[in-house]
Amino acid sequence: MNIETILLLIPLLPLLGCLVAGLFRHQVGRAGAHWVTILAVAGSFVLSSYVAWEVFFNDLPVLNYSVYAWAITDGIRFEIGFLVDSLTALMMVVVTFVSLMVHIYTIGYMHEDDGYQRFFAYINLFTFAMLMLVMANNFLQLFFGWEAVGVVSYLLIGFWFKKDSAVKANLKAFLVNRIGDFGFLLGIGAILLYMGSLDYAEVFAATPAVEGQTISILGGMEWQVMTFICICLFIGAMGKSAQVPLHVWLPDSMEGPTPISALIHAATMVTAGIFMVARLSPMFEASVTALSFILIIGAITALFMGLVGIVQNDIKRVIAYSTLSQLGYMTVALGVSAYSVAIFHLMTHAFFKALLFLAAGSVIIALHHKQDMRQMGGLSKYMPITAATAWIGSLALIGFPFFSGFYSKDLIIEAVKLADRPGVAFATFAVYAGVLITALYSFRMLYLAFHGPTRMDEETRSHAHESPWVVTIPLILLAIPSVLIGYFTVVPLLFGGAMADSIIVREAHDVVAQLAYKFENGPFAFGLHGFVTPVFWLAMTGVAIATYIYLFNPGLAETIKQRLLLVWKILDKKYGFDELYQNVLTAAGLKVASGLSRGGDRFLIDGLIVNGSARVVGKLAGVMRHLQSGFLFHYAFAMIIGLVAIVASFVLLR
């Protein structure tokens, strides 16, 4: 089997599994649906791992080729094509591995659900869409994958369509992402206009020629073309990767089943925006203004979304706001041109955040779908495997030395300190403050759920027990890379040139190269040094605060809340973004729609055009029917008058 056939099979296997489980669900049954889809994703993972091995260890050259061209007009090719390099190989492995774990986990989580086969069909379809996105070699296919993951996300968030909150959440996700996608489309349109191609390689080659050009927008204001294109593209990333102010959909997406939270909103879909900016690094390097904008948006998201996580009581929403904050860290790395570090954090985060979501799902299963941490406590006695894996995920999340999150998060902070562009001072403060905040909400979650006194009612406590193996095995398999993947991959990925074929950084912006000296003695020495850095002590401060409040003095939390009630209300209201959109933007939109309905639809179309035409015809008919009297002498008189009129016209014309 040649490499091109293998690459074609990687996305097509999940698509085939989706079709079988979805269209033939009655024939294959429940067991058949999960076996078909799991084997499909497992096949994709094995093939992706083979491709990654060839890329990273056997120096497989970059593959950039067309699979199928379905239209060529004015020299522009609209095609399906694959670009396989180190970035693609890494993303394929991450997507398929996390997807495989989620598929196995789903057997246990959804085993009583009536939509069992439909769910497996959806998550197979999502895997196909995400693979098409990361393997694309052109903007058309990128946009197809971009929209496809959005559609499947909509279907999965609202999977329980009889639940009103789930329907509202999926509609919210769909609408907010349409705002981002409008900017994304504008960026792609500008690329086609100024560069005359949708192929990545051709666009990158044309970037230097376009770099000095300007575009007149917003009343004659002159913008650099590359700045306009990059900001438009990043607006798309803001929607997909949930950056402020287009972040509001992601916390509400927790209304979907927990496996979806792990698959889409922690490990893969929300990282599509991060992947896109890294993939297009040659373009973003041409605009420091766009990078500064990205840096500031990322810093705001990292800091302020983390703060909201402190006041959440729903275990899944705590992790959701953690995801928002960590996406902010990745965006900050992109903003300082540390694209490879952003992708590295994307990879490590995918494992430990999927682990945390699945651990939360395990708890939810045990407590019969109760998600309020105030009704938990002491679960480590009943669920030791889930508790241990949640600890591992949390330690990786806070960046504890030697865990995978330590290497990626610490390098983001170091990269920001070395950068030289507008917004760096605020970003530095945000990423440092975020370390303490992350530790505080992470250990608050651990203590409220797994330790301290039991706050469960007697019936819930009597049924609390460890989840079945189809749930715990994925937890264990995700816990392993959450500990080890950073240690073993940090040097080759970031400082061994492994990403040089896919990420292009200008020498003046290359902060990652300046960090190489920190790994002269290897990742073990860097991990040891992590115990004496300010980052470590900030994290430990957050852990200490959480330990004191939630283990030894739980009443203090309520006291602090009452003394800082205004701050708590602001955080509990999530800074009022939902109210702003609902009461200002949505209300204004409804008023405009109502005005158009009254003035355009009812008055102009119905009133004047449709009903008005009917009234005119009716009046004409009323006049005309008087001419049809039914008397013969009336018709004879009309004929004589007509004849006289005709003769007179002939005489006058002569």
PDB file of C-alpha atoms in Angstrom, residues 118 122 125 148-161 170 257:
ATOM      1  CA  ARG A 118     -26.690   8.114  16.140  1.00  0.00           C
ATOM      2  CA  TYR A 122     -21.844  11.747  14.748  1.00  0.00           C
ATOM      3  CA  LEU A 125     -18.305  12.134  11.226  1.00  0.00           C
ATOM      4  CA  ALA A 148     -18.056  20.553   8.820  1.00  0.00           C
ATOM      5  CA  VAL A 149     -16.717  20.411  12.390  1.00  0.00           C
ATOM      6  CA  GLY A 150     -19.021  23.320  13.202  1.00  0.00           C
ATOM      7  CA  VAL A 151     -22.069  21.498  11.863  1.00  0.00           C
ATOM      8  CA  VAL A 152     -21.241  18.272  13.704  1.00  0.00           C
ATOM      9  CA  SER A 153     -20.557  20.277  16.856  1.00  0.00           C
ATOM     10  CA  TYR A 154     -24.043  21.773  16.507  1.00  0.00           C
ATOM     11  CA  LEU A 155     -25.521  18.276  16.179  1.00  0.00           C
ATOM     12  CA  LEU A 156     -23.599  16.942  19.165  1.00  0.00           C
ATOM     13  CA  ILE A 157     -24.186  19.852  21.551  1.00  0.00           C
ATOM     14  CA  GLY A 158     -27.905  19.494  20.866  1.00  0.00           C
ATOM     15  CA  PHE A 159     -27.772  15.708  20.817  1.00  0.00           C
ATOM     16  CA  TRP A 160     -30.403  15.548  23.558  1.00  0.00           C
ATOM     17  CA  PHE A 161     -32.777  17.604  21.409  1.00  0.00           C
ATOM     18  CA  ASN A 170     -26.285  24.364  20.087  1.00  0.00           C
ATOM     19  CA  PRO A 257     -22.969  14.539  26.518  1.00  0.00           C
TER      20      PRO A 257
END
